[in-house]
Coordinates of C-alpha atoms and ligand atoms in Angstrom, one line a residue:
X1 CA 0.0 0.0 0.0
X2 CA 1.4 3.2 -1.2
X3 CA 1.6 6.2 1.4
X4 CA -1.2 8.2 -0.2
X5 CA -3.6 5.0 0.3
X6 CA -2.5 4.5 3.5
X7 CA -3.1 8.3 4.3
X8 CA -6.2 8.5 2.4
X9 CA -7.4 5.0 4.4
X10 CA -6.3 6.4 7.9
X11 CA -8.7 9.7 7.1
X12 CA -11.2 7.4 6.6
X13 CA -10.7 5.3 9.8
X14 CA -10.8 9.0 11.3
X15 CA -13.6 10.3 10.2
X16 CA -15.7 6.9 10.7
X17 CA -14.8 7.4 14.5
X18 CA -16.3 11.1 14.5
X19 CA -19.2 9.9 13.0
X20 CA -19.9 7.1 15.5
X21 CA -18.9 9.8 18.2
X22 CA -22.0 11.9 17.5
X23 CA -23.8 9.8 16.2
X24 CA -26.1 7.5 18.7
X25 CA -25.0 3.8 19.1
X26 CA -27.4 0.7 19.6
X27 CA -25.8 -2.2 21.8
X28 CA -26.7 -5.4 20.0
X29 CA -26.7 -9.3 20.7
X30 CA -26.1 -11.2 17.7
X31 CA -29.1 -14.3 16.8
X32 CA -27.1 -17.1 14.9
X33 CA -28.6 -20.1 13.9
X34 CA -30.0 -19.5 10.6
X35 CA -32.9 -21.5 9.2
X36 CA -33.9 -22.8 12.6
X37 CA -37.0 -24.0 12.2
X38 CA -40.4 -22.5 13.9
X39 CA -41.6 -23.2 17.6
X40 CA -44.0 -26.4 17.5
X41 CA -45.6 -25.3 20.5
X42 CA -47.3 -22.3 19.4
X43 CA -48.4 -24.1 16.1
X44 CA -45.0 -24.1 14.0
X45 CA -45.9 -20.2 12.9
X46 CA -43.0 -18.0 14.8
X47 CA -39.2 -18.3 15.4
X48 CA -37.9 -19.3 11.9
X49 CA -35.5 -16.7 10.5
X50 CA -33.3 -17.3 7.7
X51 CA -30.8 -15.6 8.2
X52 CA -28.2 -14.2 11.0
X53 CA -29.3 -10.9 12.7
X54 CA -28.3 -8.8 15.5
X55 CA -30.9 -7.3 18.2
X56 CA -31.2 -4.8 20.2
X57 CA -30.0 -5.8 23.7
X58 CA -32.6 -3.6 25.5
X59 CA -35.7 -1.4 24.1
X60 CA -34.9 1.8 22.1
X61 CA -34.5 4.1 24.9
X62 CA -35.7 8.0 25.7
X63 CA -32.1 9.0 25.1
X64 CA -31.6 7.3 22.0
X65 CA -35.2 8.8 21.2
X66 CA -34.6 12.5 22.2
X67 CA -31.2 12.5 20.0
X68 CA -33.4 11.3 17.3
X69 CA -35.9 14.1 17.7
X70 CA -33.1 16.5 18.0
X71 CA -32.2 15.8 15.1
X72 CA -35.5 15.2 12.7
X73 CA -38.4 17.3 14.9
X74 CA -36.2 20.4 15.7
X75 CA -37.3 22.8 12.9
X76 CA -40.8 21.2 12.8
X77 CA -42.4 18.1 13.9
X78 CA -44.4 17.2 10.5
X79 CA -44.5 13.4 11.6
X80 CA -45.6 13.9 15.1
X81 CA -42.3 12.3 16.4
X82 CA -42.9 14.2 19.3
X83 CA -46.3 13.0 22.0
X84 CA -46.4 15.4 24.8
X85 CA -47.4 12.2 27.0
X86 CA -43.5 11.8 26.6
X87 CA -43.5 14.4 29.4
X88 CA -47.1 15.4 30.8
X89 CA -48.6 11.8 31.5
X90 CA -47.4 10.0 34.5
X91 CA -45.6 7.2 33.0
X92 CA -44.0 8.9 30.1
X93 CA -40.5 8.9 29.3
X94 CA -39.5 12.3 30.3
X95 CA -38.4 13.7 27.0
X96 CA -39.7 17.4 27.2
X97 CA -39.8 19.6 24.3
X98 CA -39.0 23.0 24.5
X99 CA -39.6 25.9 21.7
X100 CA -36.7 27.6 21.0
X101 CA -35.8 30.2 17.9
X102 CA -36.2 28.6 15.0
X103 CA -38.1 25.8 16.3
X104 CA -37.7 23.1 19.0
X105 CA -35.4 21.6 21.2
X106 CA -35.4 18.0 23.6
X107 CA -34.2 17.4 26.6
X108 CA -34.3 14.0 28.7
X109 CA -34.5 13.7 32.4
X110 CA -31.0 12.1 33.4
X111 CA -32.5 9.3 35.2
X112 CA -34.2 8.4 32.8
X113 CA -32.4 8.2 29.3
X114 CA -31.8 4.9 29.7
X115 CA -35.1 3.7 30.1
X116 CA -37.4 2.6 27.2
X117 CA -39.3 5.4 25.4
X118 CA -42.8 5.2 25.4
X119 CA -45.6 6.9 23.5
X120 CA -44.4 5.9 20.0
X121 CA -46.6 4.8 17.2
X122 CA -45.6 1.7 14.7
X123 CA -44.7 4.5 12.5
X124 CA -42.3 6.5 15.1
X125 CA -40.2 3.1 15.3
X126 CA -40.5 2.8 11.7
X127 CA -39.2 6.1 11.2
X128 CA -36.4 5.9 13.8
X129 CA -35.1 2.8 12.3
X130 CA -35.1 4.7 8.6
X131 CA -33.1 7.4 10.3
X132 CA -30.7 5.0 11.7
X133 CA -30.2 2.9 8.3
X134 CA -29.5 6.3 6.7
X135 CA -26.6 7.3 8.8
X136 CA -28.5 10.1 11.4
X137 CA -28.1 13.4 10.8
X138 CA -30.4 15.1 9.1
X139 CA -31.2 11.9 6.6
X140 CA -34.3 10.9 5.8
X141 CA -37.0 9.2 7.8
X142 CA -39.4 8.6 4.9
X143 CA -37.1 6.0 2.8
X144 CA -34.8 3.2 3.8
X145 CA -35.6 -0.1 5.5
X146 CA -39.4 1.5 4.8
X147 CA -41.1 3.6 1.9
X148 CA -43.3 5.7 4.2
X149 CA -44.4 8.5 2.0
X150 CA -45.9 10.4 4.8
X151 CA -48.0 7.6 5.8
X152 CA -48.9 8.2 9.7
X153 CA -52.8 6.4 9.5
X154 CA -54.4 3.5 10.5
X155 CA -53.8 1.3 7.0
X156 CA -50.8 1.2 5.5
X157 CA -50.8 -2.7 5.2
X158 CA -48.5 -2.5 2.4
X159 CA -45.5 -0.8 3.9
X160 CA -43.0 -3.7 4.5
X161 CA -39.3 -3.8 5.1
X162 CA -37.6 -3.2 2.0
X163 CA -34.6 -5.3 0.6
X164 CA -31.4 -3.6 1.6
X165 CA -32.2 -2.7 4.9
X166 CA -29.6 -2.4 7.8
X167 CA -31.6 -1.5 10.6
X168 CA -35.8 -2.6 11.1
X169 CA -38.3 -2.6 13.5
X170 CA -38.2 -6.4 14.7
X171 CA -40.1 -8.6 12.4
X172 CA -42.4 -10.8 14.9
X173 CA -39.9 -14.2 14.1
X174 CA -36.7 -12.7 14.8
X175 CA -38.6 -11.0 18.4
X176 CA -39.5 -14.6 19.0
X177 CA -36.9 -16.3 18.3
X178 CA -34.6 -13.9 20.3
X179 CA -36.7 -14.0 23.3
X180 CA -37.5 -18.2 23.0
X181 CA -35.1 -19.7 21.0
X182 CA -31.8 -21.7 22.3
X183 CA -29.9 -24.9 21.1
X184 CA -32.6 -26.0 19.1
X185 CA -35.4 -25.8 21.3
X186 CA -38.0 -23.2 22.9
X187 CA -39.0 -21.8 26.0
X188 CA -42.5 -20.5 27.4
X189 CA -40.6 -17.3 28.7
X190 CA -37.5 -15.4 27.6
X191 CA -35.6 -17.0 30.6
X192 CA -35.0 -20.0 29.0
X193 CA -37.8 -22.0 31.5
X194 CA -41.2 -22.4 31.9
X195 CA -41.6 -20.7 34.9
X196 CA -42.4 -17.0 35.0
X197 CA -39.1 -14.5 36.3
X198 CA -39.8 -12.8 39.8
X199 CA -42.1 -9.6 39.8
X200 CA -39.3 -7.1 40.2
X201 CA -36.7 -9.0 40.5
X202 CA -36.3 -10.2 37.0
X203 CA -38.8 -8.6 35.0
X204 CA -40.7 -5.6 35.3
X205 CA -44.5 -6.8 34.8
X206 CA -47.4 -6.9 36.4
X207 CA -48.4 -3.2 38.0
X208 CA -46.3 -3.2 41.0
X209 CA -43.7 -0.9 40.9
X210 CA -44.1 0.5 37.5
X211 CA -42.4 1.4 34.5
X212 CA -39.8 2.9 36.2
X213 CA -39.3 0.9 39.1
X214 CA -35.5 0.4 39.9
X215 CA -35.5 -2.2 42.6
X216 CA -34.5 -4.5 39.9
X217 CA -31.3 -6.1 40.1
X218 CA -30.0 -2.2 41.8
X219 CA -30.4 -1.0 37.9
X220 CA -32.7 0.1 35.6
X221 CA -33.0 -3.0 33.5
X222 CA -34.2 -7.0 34.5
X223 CA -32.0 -10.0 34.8
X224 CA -30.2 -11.1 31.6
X225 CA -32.1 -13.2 29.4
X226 CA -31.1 -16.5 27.4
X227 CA -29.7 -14.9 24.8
X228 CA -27.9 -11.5 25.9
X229 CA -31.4 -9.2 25.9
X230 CA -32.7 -7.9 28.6
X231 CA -36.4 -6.7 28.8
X232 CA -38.3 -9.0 26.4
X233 CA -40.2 -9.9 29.4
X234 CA -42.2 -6.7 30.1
X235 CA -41.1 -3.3 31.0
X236 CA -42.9 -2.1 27.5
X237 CA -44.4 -4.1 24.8
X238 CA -43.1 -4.2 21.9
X239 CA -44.2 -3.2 18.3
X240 CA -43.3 -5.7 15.7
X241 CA -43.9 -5.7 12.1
X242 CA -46.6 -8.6 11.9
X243 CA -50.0 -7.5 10.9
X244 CA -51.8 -9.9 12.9
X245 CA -55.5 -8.6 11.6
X246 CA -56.7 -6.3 8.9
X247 CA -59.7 -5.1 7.6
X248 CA -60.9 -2.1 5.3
X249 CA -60.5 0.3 8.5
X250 CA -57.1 -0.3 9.9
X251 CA -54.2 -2.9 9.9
X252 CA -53.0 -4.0 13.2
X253 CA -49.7 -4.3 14.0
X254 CA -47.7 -7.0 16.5
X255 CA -46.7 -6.5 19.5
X256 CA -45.0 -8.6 21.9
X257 CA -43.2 -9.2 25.3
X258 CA -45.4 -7.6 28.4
X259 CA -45.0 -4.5 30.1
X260 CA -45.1 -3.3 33.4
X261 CA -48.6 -2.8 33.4
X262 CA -49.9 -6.9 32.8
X263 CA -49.3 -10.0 34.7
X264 CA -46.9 -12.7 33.6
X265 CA -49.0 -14.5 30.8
X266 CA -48.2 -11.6 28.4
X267 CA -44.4 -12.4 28.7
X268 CA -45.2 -15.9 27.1
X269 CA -44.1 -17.2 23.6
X270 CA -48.2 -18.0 23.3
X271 CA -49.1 -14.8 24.3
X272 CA -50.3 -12.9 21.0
X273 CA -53.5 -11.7 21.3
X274 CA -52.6 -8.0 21.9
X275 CA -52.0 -6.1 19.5
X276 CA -52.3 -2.1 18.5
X277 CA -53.2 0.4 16.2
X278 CA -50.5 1.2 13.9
X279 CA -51.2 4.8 15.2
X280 CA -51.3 4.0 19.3
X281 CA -49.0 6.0 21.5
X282 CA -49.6 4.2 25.1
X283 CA -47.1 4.5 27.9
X284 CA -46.8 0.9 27.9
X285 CA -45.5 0.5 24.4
X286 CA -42.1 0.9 23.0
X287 CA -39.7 -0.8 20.3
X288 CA -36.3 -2.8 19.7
X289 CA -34.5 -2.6 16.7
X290 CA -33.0 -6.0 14.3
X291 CA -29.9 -5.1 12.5
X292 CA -28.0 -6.7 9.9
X293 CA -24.6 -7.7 10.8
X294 CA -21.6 -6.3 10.0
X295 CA -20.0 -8.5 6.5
X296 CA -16.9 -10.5 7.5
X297 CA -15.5 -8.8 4.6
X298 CA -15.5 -5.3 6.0
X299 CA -14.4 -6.3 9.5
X300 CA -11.0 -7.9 7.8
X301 CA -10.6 -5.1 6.0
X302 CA -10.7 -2.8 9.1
X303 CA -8.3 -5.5 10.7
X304 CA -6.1 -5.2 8.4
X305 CA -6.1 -1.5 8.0
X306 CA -5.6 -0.9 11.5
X307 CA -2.6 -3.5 11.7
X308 CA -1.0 -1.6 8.8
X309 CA -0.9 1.2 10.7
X310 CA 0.3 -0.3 14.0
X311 CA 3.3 -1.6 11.8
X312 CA 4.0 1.9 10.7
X313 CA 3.8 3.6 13.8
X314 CA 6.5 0.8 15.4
X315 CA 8.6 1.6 12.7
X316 CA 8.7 5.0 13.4
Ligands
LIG1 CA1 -45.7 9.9 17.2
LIG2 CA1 -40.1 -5.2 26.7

């Protein structure tokens, strides 16, 4: 490699890192196993995927959320990113919006940034996951893993993840199969057992302490589940992409996982029969993000870049 390459590759490296430094990261768990085959108990219909995917270890959270409105609701908020529940309602996420010249600003209550954010429609998560895909910024909410056009209604049955997508809301089998799914065989509950986790101890369900209860494990978040997540079981549900019902009026959209407002059968791999409004904003409803993983090819490159320039700095 000649020195300009090298030069021009290290700028690269450079600039990469003070992208990721403004930008917002998502902590992932990857799902291996591809083409496992679906869950028998709940009728061979979820858990299948394909294909290896990472997930989001916990729920998008209000600090993740408020960088995102920062950055796409500050001159206007055209796509109602924004529910004032986020602040005023007595489970909201604390993200407060504030007017400022030119438009609007958000802040998040330190305690609770990292806690999930609440309030968001199908098409909020949809959007947020668009945003993410398309490198932050100031990049578009309306194309990417989905061709919104606008679309904020009840319908919009037609709007599925696109080919070429690199971060999605979670389809309903790669939720399942994350939460159920170990060594070839499936659990009732994301802890790898049949037996429900401890109100409060493991998982935040069932109405006791609410949604921002911290007597859990002295953090914000429940016990580690079987595969790296935490908070599959409860805290918020969860929007997926399935559209478990449809008629001419409106098309339903999953959701999965419990929240800290129902008891223990809605953290249950048989649990489906909730499920919201593509439009609904509830303080008990949030999202997790699936991403495609990094290619080998790119992470050998980068090895091999940075070892390049380790050898050159040792010579010098
Ligand atoms: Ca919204
Ligand atoms: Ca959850």
């Amino acid at each position: 490699m000649n020195k300009t390459l090298l030069c021009t590759a290290a700028i690269a490296l450079l600039s990469l890192g003070g992208i990721a430094q403004a930008n917002i990261t998502i902590e992932t768990v990857a799902i291996g196993n591809a083409g496992n085959a679906a869950d028998p108990y709940t009728g061979s219909l979820y858990g299948s995927v394909g294909y290896n995917y990472n997930i989001g270890k916990y729920e998008v959270t209000a600090g993740q959320y408020t960088a995102f409105l920062n950055a796409k609701a500050n001159v206007s908020d055209a796509y109602g990113l924004y529910n004032a529940d986020m602040w005023n309602s007595s489970y909201g996420c604390k993200i407060q919006q504030t007017s400022v010249t030119g438009g609007y600003s958000y802040a998040v209550d330190s305690a609770f940034a990292n806690r999930p954010v609440n309030c968001v429609s199908f098409w909020d998560a949809c959007r947020f996951t668009n945003w993410l895909g398309n490198g932050q910024g100031n990049n578009s909410t309306e194309t990417g893993a989905y061709t919104l056009n606008n679309y904020n209604g009840p319908l919009g049955g037609n709007i599925q993840r696109n080919s070429g997508w690199t971060y999605a809301v979670t389809s309903e089998d790669e939720w399942y199969k994350a939460a159920y799914y170990k060594n070839g065989g499936y659990s009732l509950y994301a802890n790898g057992t049949s037996v429900a986790p401890g109100v409060e101890t493991d998982s935040n369900y069932g109405g006791i302490g609410g949604i921002y209860s911290t007597t859990w494990d002295g953090t914000i978040h429940g016990a580690l589940e079987q595969n790296g997540t935490k908070d599959m079981m409860g805290n918020v549900f969860e929007w997926n992409e399935a559209i478990p019902y449809q008629n001419a009026n409106y098309a339903s959209r999953g959701l999965r996982g419990g929240s800290f407002l129902y008891n223990s059968y809605y953290l249950q791999s048989s649990s489906r029969d909730i499920y919201g409004y593509p439009y609904d904003e509830i303080n008990y409803l949030g999202f997790r993000v699936s991403e495609v993983p990094e290619p080998s090819s790119i992470i050998a490159l980068l090895g091999g870049l940075a070892g390049l320039i380790g050898i050159r700095r040792r010579k010098a």
